[in-house]
Amino acid sequence: MDHPGETIQRCVLPTNAGEYSLELFREDLSAIYPGMVRFTLRVLGEDHVIAVFRTNTYEYSPTDPLDAEGAARRRMDEWMQRITADPARFAAEEGVSDWSGTKRMADVVILQGSPRADGNCAILAGWSADAVRRTGGTARVYYVQDLEIKACIACYQCYNTGRCIYRDDMGDLIDTISNAEVLIVCSPVYTNTVPAGLKLVMDRFQAHHAARTLGLTGSNPKGILLAVAGRRGADNFRCLTSVVHAFMRNAGIVPSGDILTDGMDEVRDIRAIPGLEGRVHAAILSGLLPQATTDRAPGI
Ligand SMILES: Cc1cc2nc3c(=O)[nH]c(=O)nc-3n(C[C@H](O)[C@H](O)[C@H](O)COP(=O)(O)O)c2cc1C
């Protein structure tokens, strides 16, 4: 059985259900974040893991009276008492569940980030899905506005397990994106950056960063950005491209091309831009653009 770090405490409890051993490990995760330490408490039966508790130093804010090691030792004392009192009940209440999520669910995932269900980003998402399906591939389109996604609260508990504490639509989204070949982000510029719903998704990808850096998952999909702005000028995309590329890199997604279309306040309907649908198709089909391009509205 693997040892998640250095053993700092161990004890064996004889019970009427056989021997239970409790082990507390200390693991240096400073390769992920400066000074990060994770403590793992493990309860073993005769030949299998019964329960696991993990906590890390980043979970505890400066005003918190508890620290990670104190919390882990306290949990160990509490579990010893509960195991001694009723081992079967303890096992039923604390049964382990572990990270899994390796099945490919779609070749290409399309994140439609505009709250407008029938706007220009929705058209871009539709063109992208068509392009994928023409090749015989599978595309899954998510309308971010329709998803139930809570904001990240910076609890850092994802660095214990690779999973977020919340059970909402993010779990499925992360699994699908991390098992895809390509992620396409369709986004309007809102106040120089992405709309709030898309930012929620990007922040919640911290759990995926945790899973990657803990070595629980390791895929590297390609990322394509299709963005639109109301105003004219490449400047309007500067912040948005920086945010989207940072998100991609953090998630192990390789930024592989941008198509940026400005001047939408005047054009209104992206279908009026000659040749754009073809360029989007070409970008999706190759799965890779050599460099960022900016599409200007006709006559501007
Ligand atoms: C709240 C809000 C903020 C916006 N902020 C900007 C902006 O900072 N710069 C810009 O060029 N356009 C801005 N726009 C215009 C949108 O980018 C533009 O209308 C885009 O086509 C909307 O995409 P959609 O049709 O997919 O909804 C903003 C629009 C809204 C509703």
Short mmCIF file of C-alpha atoms and ligand atoms in Angstrom, two decimals:
data_model
loop_
_atom_site.label_atom_id
_atom_site.label_comp_id
_atom_site.label_asym_id
_atom_site.label_seq_id
_atom_site.Cartn_x
_atom_site.Cartn_y
_atom_site.Cartn_z
CA MET A 1 0.00 0.00 0.00
CA ASP A 2 1.31 3.47 -0.92
CA HIS A 3 2.50 5.92 1.72
CA PRO A 4 1.28 9.48 1.14
CA GLY A 5 4.34 11.12 2.75
CA GLU A 6 6.15 10.63 6.02
CA THR A 7 4.36 8.75 8.84
CA ILE A 8 4.00 11.03 11.87
CA GLN A 9 1.67 8.92 14.03
CA ARG A 10 0.44 5.35 13.99
CA CYS A 11 -1.70 3.25 16.31
CA VAL A 12 -3.40 -0.14 16.23
CA LEU A 13 -6.82 -0.74 17.78
CA PRO A 14 -7.99 -4.28 18.51
CA THR A 15 -11.78 -4.38 17.92
CA ASN A 16 -14.47 -7.05 17.75
CA ALA A 17 -14.28 -6.68 13.93
CA GLY A 18 -10.53 -7.37 13.83
CA GLU A 19 -7.58 -4.99 14.05
CA TYR A 20 -7.95 -1.41 12.83
CA SER A 21 -4.79 0.61 12.30
CA LEU A 22 -4.76 4.40 12.06
CA GLU A 23 -1.88 6.15 10.31
CA LEU A 24 -1.23 9.86 9.99
CA PHE A 25 1.01 11.08 7.15
CA ARG A 26 2.62 14.45 6.45
CA GLU A 27 3.30 15.35 2.81
CA ASP A 28 5.16 18.34 1.40
CA LEU A 29 3.16 19.86 -1.47
CA SER A 30 5.31 22.97 -1.85
CA ALA A 31 5.87 22.02 -5.49
CA ILE A 32 2.19 23.01 -6.00
CA TYR A 33 2.02 26.11 -3.75
CA PRO A 34 4.69 27.64 -1.47
CA GLY A 35 4.61 26.01 1.95
CA MET A 36 1.62 23.76 1.22
CA VAL A 37 1.55 20.66 3.45
CA ARG A 38 -1.12 17.95 3.28
CA PHE A 39 -1.98 15.60 6.15
CA THR A 40 -3.61 12.26 5.39
CA LEU A 41 -5.27 10.15 8.08
CA ARG A 42 -5.92 6.60 6.97
CA VAL A 43 -7.78 3.80 8.71
CA LEU A 44 -6.92 0.27 7.58
CA GLY A 45 -8.78 -2.94 8.30
CA GLU A 46 -7.09 -6.33 7.91
CA ASP A 47 -6.29 -5.76 4.21
CA HIS A 48 -8.15 -2.71 2.92
CA VAL A 49 -8.63 1.02 3.46
CA ILE A 50 -11.72 1.78 5.53
CA ALA A 51 -11.60 5.56 5.79
CA VAL A 52 -9.49 8.52 4.72
CA PHE A 53 -9.40 12.12 5.92
CA ARG A 54 -7.20 14.73 4.24
CA THR A 55 -6.54 18.34 5.08
CA ASN A 56 -3.97 20.89 3.93
CA THR A 57 -2.46 24.07 5.30
CA TYR A 58 -4.06 26.32 2.64
CA GLU A 59 -7.55 25.52 3.97
CA TYR A 60 -6.95 27.56 7.11
CA SER A 61 -7.24 31.34 6.89
CA PRO A 62 -5.05 33.60 9.06
CA THR A 63 -7.87 34.15 11.59
CA ASP A 64 -8.75 30.46 11.90
CA PRO A 65 -7.93 29.07 15.39
CA LEU A 66 -7.33 25.59 13.91
CA ASP A 67 -4.39 24.53 11.73
CA ALA A 68 -4.08 21.53 9.42
CA GLU A 69 -1.93 19.36 11.66
CA GLY A 70 -4.08 20.15 14.71
CA ALA A 71 -7.23 19.31 12.74
CA ALA A 72 -5.75 16.00 11.55
CA ARG A 73 -4.64 14.96 15.03
CA ARG A 74 -8.00 15.94 16.47
CA ARG A 75 -9.73 13.84 13.80
CA MET A 76 -7.48 10.91 14.67
CA ASP A 77 -8.47 11.11 18.36
CA GLU A 78 -12.14 11.36 17.44
CA TRP A 79 -11.94 8.36 15.06
CA MET A 80 -10.14 6.26 17.65
CA GLN A 81 -13.00 6.84 20.07
CA ARG A 82 -15.65 6.05 17.44
CA ILE A 83 -13.87 2.89 16.25
CA THR A 84 -13.48 1.65 19.80
CA ALA A 85 -17.19 2.28 20.48
CA ASP A 86 -18.61 0.69 17.30
CA PRO A 87 -16.27 -0.31 14.42
CA ALA A 88 -19.05 -1.44 12.04
CA ARG A 89 -20.94 1.83 12.43
CA PHE A 90 -17.72 3.81 11.90
CA ALA A 91 -17.02 1.91 8.63
CA ALA A 92 -20.59 2.47 7.41
CA GLU A 93 -20.45 6.21 8.12
CA GLU A 94 -16.94 6.96 6.85
CA GLY A 95 -16.69 4.62 3.81
CA VAL A 96 -14.11 5.79 1.24
CA SER A 97 -14.93 7.13 -2.20
CA ASP A 98 -12.08 7.95 -4.54
CA TRP A 99 -11.27 9.98 -7.64
CA SER A 100 -12.24 8.39 -10.92
CA GLY A 101 -13.13 9.94 -14.26
CA THR A 102 -11.26 8.63 -17.23
CA LYS A 103 -13.86 7.90 -19.90
CA ARG A 104 -13.97 10.04 -23.03
CA MET A 105 -17.45 11.55 -23.35
CA ALA A 106 -17.00 13.87 -26.33
CA ASP A 107 -14.15 14.60 -28.73
CA VAL A 108 -14.79 18.32 -28.56
CA VAL A 109 -16.40 20.36 -25.80
CA ILE A 110 -17.85 23.76 -26.62
CA LEU A 111 -18.42 26.25 -23.82
CA GLN A 112 -20.93 28.86 -24.93
CA GLY A 113 -20.27 31.68 -22.48
CA SER A 114 -22.79 34.34 -23.52
CA PRO A 115 -25.95 34.61 -21.43
CA ARG A 116 -27.78 35.29 -24.71
CA ALA A 117 -28.98 31.85 -25.82
CA ASP A 118 -29.43 32.99 -29.43
CA GLY A 119 -26.68 35.57 -29.83
CA ASN A 120 -23.44 35.62 -31.78
CA CYS A 121 -21.57 33.24 -29.48
CA ALA A 122 -24.41 30.75 -29.82
CA ILE A 123 -23.97 30.97 -33.61
CA LEU A 124 -20.21 30.39 -33.22
CA ALA A 125 -20.93 27.40 -30.97
CA GLY A 126 -23.33 25.98 -33.59
CA TRP A 127 -20.77 26.39 -36.40
CA SER A 128 -18.17 24.66 -34.23
CA ALA A 129 -20.43 21.71 -33.43
CA ASP A 130 -21.29 21.34 -37.15
CA ALA A 131 -17.61 21.25 -38.05
CA VAL A 132 -16.90 18.53 -35.51
CA ARG A 133 -19.86 16.38 -36.52
CA ARG A 134 -18.93 16.62 -40.21
CA THR A 135 -15.72 14.79 -39.40
CA GLY A 136 -17.68 12.05 -37.60
CA GLY A 137 -16.51 13.33 -34.22
CA THR A 138 -18.68 14.04 -31.20
CA ALA A 139 -19.28 17.53 -29.85
CA ARG A 140 -20.92 18.49 -26.61
CA VAL A 141 -22.12 22.08 -26.22
CA TYR A 142 -22.60 23.59 -22.77
CA TYR A 143 -24.56 26.82 -22.39
CA VAL A 144 -22.93 28.23 -19.27
CA GLN A 145 -26.05 30.24 -18.45
CA ASP A 146 -28.02 26.99 -18.03
CA LEU A 147 -25.59 25.41 -15.58
CA GLU A 148 -25.83 25.36 -11.81
CA ILE A 149 -22.40 26.54 -10.69
CA LYS A 150 -21.47 27.99 -7.33
CA ALA A 151 -18.57 30.42 -6.96
CA CYS A 152 -15.22 29.10 -5.71
CA ILE A 153 -14.84 29.95 -2.02
CA ALA A 154 -11.07 29.31 -1.86
CA CYS A 155 -11.42 26.54 0.74
CA TYR A 156 -8.48 24.70 -0.93
CA GLN A 157 -10.02 21.35 0.02
CA CYS A 158 -9.63 20.25 -3.61
CA TYR A 159 -5.90 19.90 -2.86
CA ASN A 160 -6.81 17.03 -0.53
CA THR A 161 -8.73 14.89 -3.00
CA GLY A 162 -8.66 16.50 -6.47
CA ARG A 163 -12.42 17.09 -6.15
CA CYS A 164 -14.45 20.16 -5.25
CA ILE A 165 -16.58 20.14 -2.11
CA TYR A 166 -19.58 21.30 -4.16
CA ARG A 167 -21.77 18.80 -6.00
CA ASP A 168 -23.14 20.91 -8.83
CA ASP A 169 -22.69 20.92 -12.62
CA MET A 170 -18.93 21.58 -12.47
CA GLY A 171 -17.99 17.94 -11.78
CA ASP A 172 -19.50 16.75 -15.06
CA LEU A 173 -18.04 19.74 -16.94
CA ILE A 174 -14.51 19.12 -15.66
CA ASP A 175 -14.71 15.39 -16.43
CA THR A 176 -15.94 16.04 -19.97
CA ILE A 177 -13.42 18.78 -20.76
CA SER A 178 -10.46 16.94 -19.29
CA ASN A 179 -11.27 13.86 -21.38
CA ALA A 180 -11.84 15.78 -24.63
CA GLU A 181 -9.34 16.42 -27.43
CA VAL A 182 -10.35 20.05 -27.93
CA LEU A 183 -12.10 22.71 -25.85
CA ILE A 184 -13.68 25.62 -27.71
CA VAL A 185 -14.55 28.68 -25.62
CA CYS A 186 -17.09 31.02 -27.21
CA SER A 187 -17.21 34.30 -25.33
CA PRO A 188 -18.39 37.86 -25.73
CA VAL A 189 -16.32 40.68 -24.22
CA TYR A 190 -18.09 41.95 -21.12
CA THR A 191 -16.44 44.93 -19.44
CA ASN A 192 -13.19 43.99 -21.15
CA THR A 193 -13.25 40.39 -19.90
CA VAL A 194 -15.44 37.25 -19.92
CA PRO A 195 -19.06 37.29 -18.64
CA ALA A 196 -19.49 36.42 -14.97
CA GLY A 197 -20.88 32.91 -15.62
CA LEU A 198 -17.83 31.92 -17.61
CA LYS A 199 -15.54 33.34 -14.93
CA LEU A 200 -17.29 31.10 -12.36
CA VAL A 201 -16.43 28.08 -14.52
CA MET A 202 -12.81 29.21 -14.86
CA ASP A 203 -12.34 29.74 -11.12
CA ARG A 204 -13.93 26.41 -10.29
CA PHE A 205 -11.38 24.71 -12.56
CA GLN A 206 -9.08 25.11 -9.55
CA ALA A 207 -10.28 21.62 -8.56
CA HIS A 208 -8.97 20.33 -11.87
CA HIS A 209 -5.67 22.11 -11.26
CA ALA A 210 -5.55 20.31 -7.91
CA ALA A 211 -6.23 16.92 -9.54
CA ARG A 212 -3.55 17.55 -12.16
CA THR A 213 -0.89 18.72 -9.75
CA LEU A 214 -1.63 15.83 -7.39
CA GLY A 215 -1.06 13.47 -10.33
CA LEU A 216 -4.67 12.19 -10.46
CA THR A 217 -5.31 13.21 -14.05
CA GLY A 218 -3.04 14.33 -16.85
CA SER A 219 -4.66 15.05 -20.20
CA ASN A 220 -3.77 18.10 -22.33
CA PRO A 221 -6.64 19.07 -24.66
CA LYS A 222 -6.16 21.83 -27.21
CA GLY A 223 -8.00 25.09 -26.56
CA ILE A 224 -9.55 27.39 -29.16
CA LEU A 225 -11.07 30.78 -28.33
CA LEU A 226 -13.84 32.32 -30.41
CA ALA A 227 -14.59 35.78 -29.04
CA VAL A 228 -16.77 38.72 -30.07
CA ALA A 229 -16.71 42.38 -28.98
CA GLY A 230 -19.21 45.18 -29.51
CA ARG A 231 -16.60 47.85 -30.10
CA ARG A 232 -14.03 48.04 -32.84
CA GLY A 233 -10.35 47.35 -32.28
CA ALA A 234 -8.06 44.52 -31.21
CA ASP A 235 -7.53 46.33 -27.90
CA ASN A 236 -10.98 45.24 -26.71
CA PHE A 237 -9.78 41.63 -26.54
CA ARG A 238 -6.54 42.20 -24.62
CA CYS A 239 -7.88 41.41 -21.15
CA LEU A 240 -10.23 38.63 -22.31
CA THR A 241 -7.54 36.72 -24.20
CA SER A 242 -5.20 37.01 -21.24
CA VAL A 243 -7.90 35.65 -18.87
CA VAL A 244 -8.92 32.78 -21.17
CA HIS A 245 -5.32 31.74 -21.92
CA ALA A 246 -4.46 31.83 -18.20
CA PHE A 247 -7.47 29.61 -17.48
CA MET A 248 -6.44 27.19 -20.21
CA ARG A 249 -2.83 26.92 -19.05
CA ASN A 250 -3.94 26.44 -15.46
CA ALA A 251 -6.15 23.57 -16.61
CA GLY A 252 -3.42 21.96 -18.76
CA ILE A 253 -5.28 23.03 -21.92
CA VAL A 254 -2.94 24.18 -24.69
CA PRO A 255 -4.06 27.53 -26.23
CA SER A 256 -4.10 26.64 -29.92
CA GLY A 257 -5.71 29.56 -31.70
CA ASP A 258 -8.03 32.53 -31.33
CA ILE A 259 -10.60 33.99 -33.70
CA LEU A 260 -11.52 37.44 -32.42
CA THR A 261 -14.37 39.30 -34.10
CA ASP A 262 -14.87 42.97 -33.24
CA GLY A 263 -17.39 45.64 -34.22
CA MET A 264 -20.49 43.60 -33.35
CA ASP A 265 -22.39 46.68 -32.09
CA GLU A 266 -22.54 47.78 -35.72
CA VAL A 267 -22.72 44.42 -37.51
CA ARG A 268 -25.16 42.89 -34.95
CA ASP A 269 -25.33 39.48 -36.66
CA ILE A 270 -22.07 37.55 -37.01
CA ARG A 271 -23.46 35.62 -39.98
CA ALA A 272 -23.07 38.85 -42.02
CA ILE A 273 -19.27 38.60 -41.88
CA PRO A 274 -18.07 37.03 -45.13
CA GLY A 275 -15.93 33.92 -44.81
CA LEU A 276 -16.02 33.77 -41.01
CA GLU A 277 -17.96 30.50 -40.79
CA GLY A 278 -15.39 28.89 -43.10
CA ARG A 279 -12.51 30.15 -40.95
CA VAL A 280 -14.16 28.79 -37.81
CA HIS A 281 -14.66 25.42 -39.51
CA ALA A 282 -11.03 25.35 -40.63
CA ALA A 283 -9.80 26.18 -37.13
CA ILE A 284 -11.90 23.45 -35.55
CA LEU A 285 -10.98 20.85 -38.17
CA SER A 286 -7.28 21.38 -37.80
CA GLY A 287 -7.73 21.60 -34.03
CA LEU A 288 -4.93 24.09 -34.21
CA LEU A 289 -4.40 27.58 -35.56
CA PRO A 290 -0.85 28.77 -36.16
CA GLN A 291 -1.45 32.12 -34.45
CA ALA A 292 -4.13 34.46 -33.20
CA THR A 293 -6.17 36.23 -35.84
CA THR A 294 -8.56 39.15 -35.50
CA ASP A 295 -11.59 39.30 -37.76
CA ARG A 296 -12.72 42.83 -38.46
CA ALA A 297 -16.30 43.57 -39.35
CA PRO A 298 -16.77 44.31 -43.08
CA GLY A 299 -16.41 47.94 -44.08
CA ILE A 300 -15.03 49.02 -40.72
C1 LIG B 1 -22.75 43.73 -19.88
C2 LIG B 1 -22.06 43.92 -21.21
C3 LIG B 1 -20.78 44.39 -21.24
C4 LIG B 1 -20.13 44.58 -22.45
N1 LIG B 1 -18.84 45.03 -22.44
C5 LIG B 1 -18.20 45.22 -23.61
C6 LIG B 1 -16.86 45.71 -23.62
O1 LIG B 1 -16.25 45.95 -22.58
N2 LIG B 1 -16.25 45.89 -24.83
C7 LIG B 1 -16.88 45.62 -26.02
O2 LIG B 1 -16.28 45.79 -27.08
N3 LIG B 1 -18.15 45.14 -26.03
C8 LIG B 1 -18.82 44.93 -24.87
N4 LIG B 1 -20.11 44.44 -24.87
C9 LIG B 1 -20.74 44.08 -26.16
C10 LIG B 1 -20.74 42.57 -26.43
O3 LIG B 1 -19.42 42.07 -26.45
C11 LIG B 1 -21.37 42.29 -27.81
O4 LIG B 1 -22.70 42.77 -27.81
C12 LIG B 1 -21.39 40.82 -28.18
O5 LIG B 1 -21.77 40.68 -29.53
C13 LIG B 1 -22.37 40.02 -27.36
O6 LIG B 1 -22.22 38.65 -27.69
P1 LIG B 1 -23.49 37.69 -27.87
O7 LIG B 1 -24.19 38.18 -29.09
O8 LIG B 1 -22.92 36.34 -28.05
O9 LIG B 1 -24.32 37.80 -26.65
C14 LIG B 1 -20.78 44.28 -23.67
C15 LIG B 1 -22.11 43.79 -23.63
C16 LIG B 1 -22.75 43.64 -22.42
C17 LIG B 1 -24.17 43.13 -22.39
#
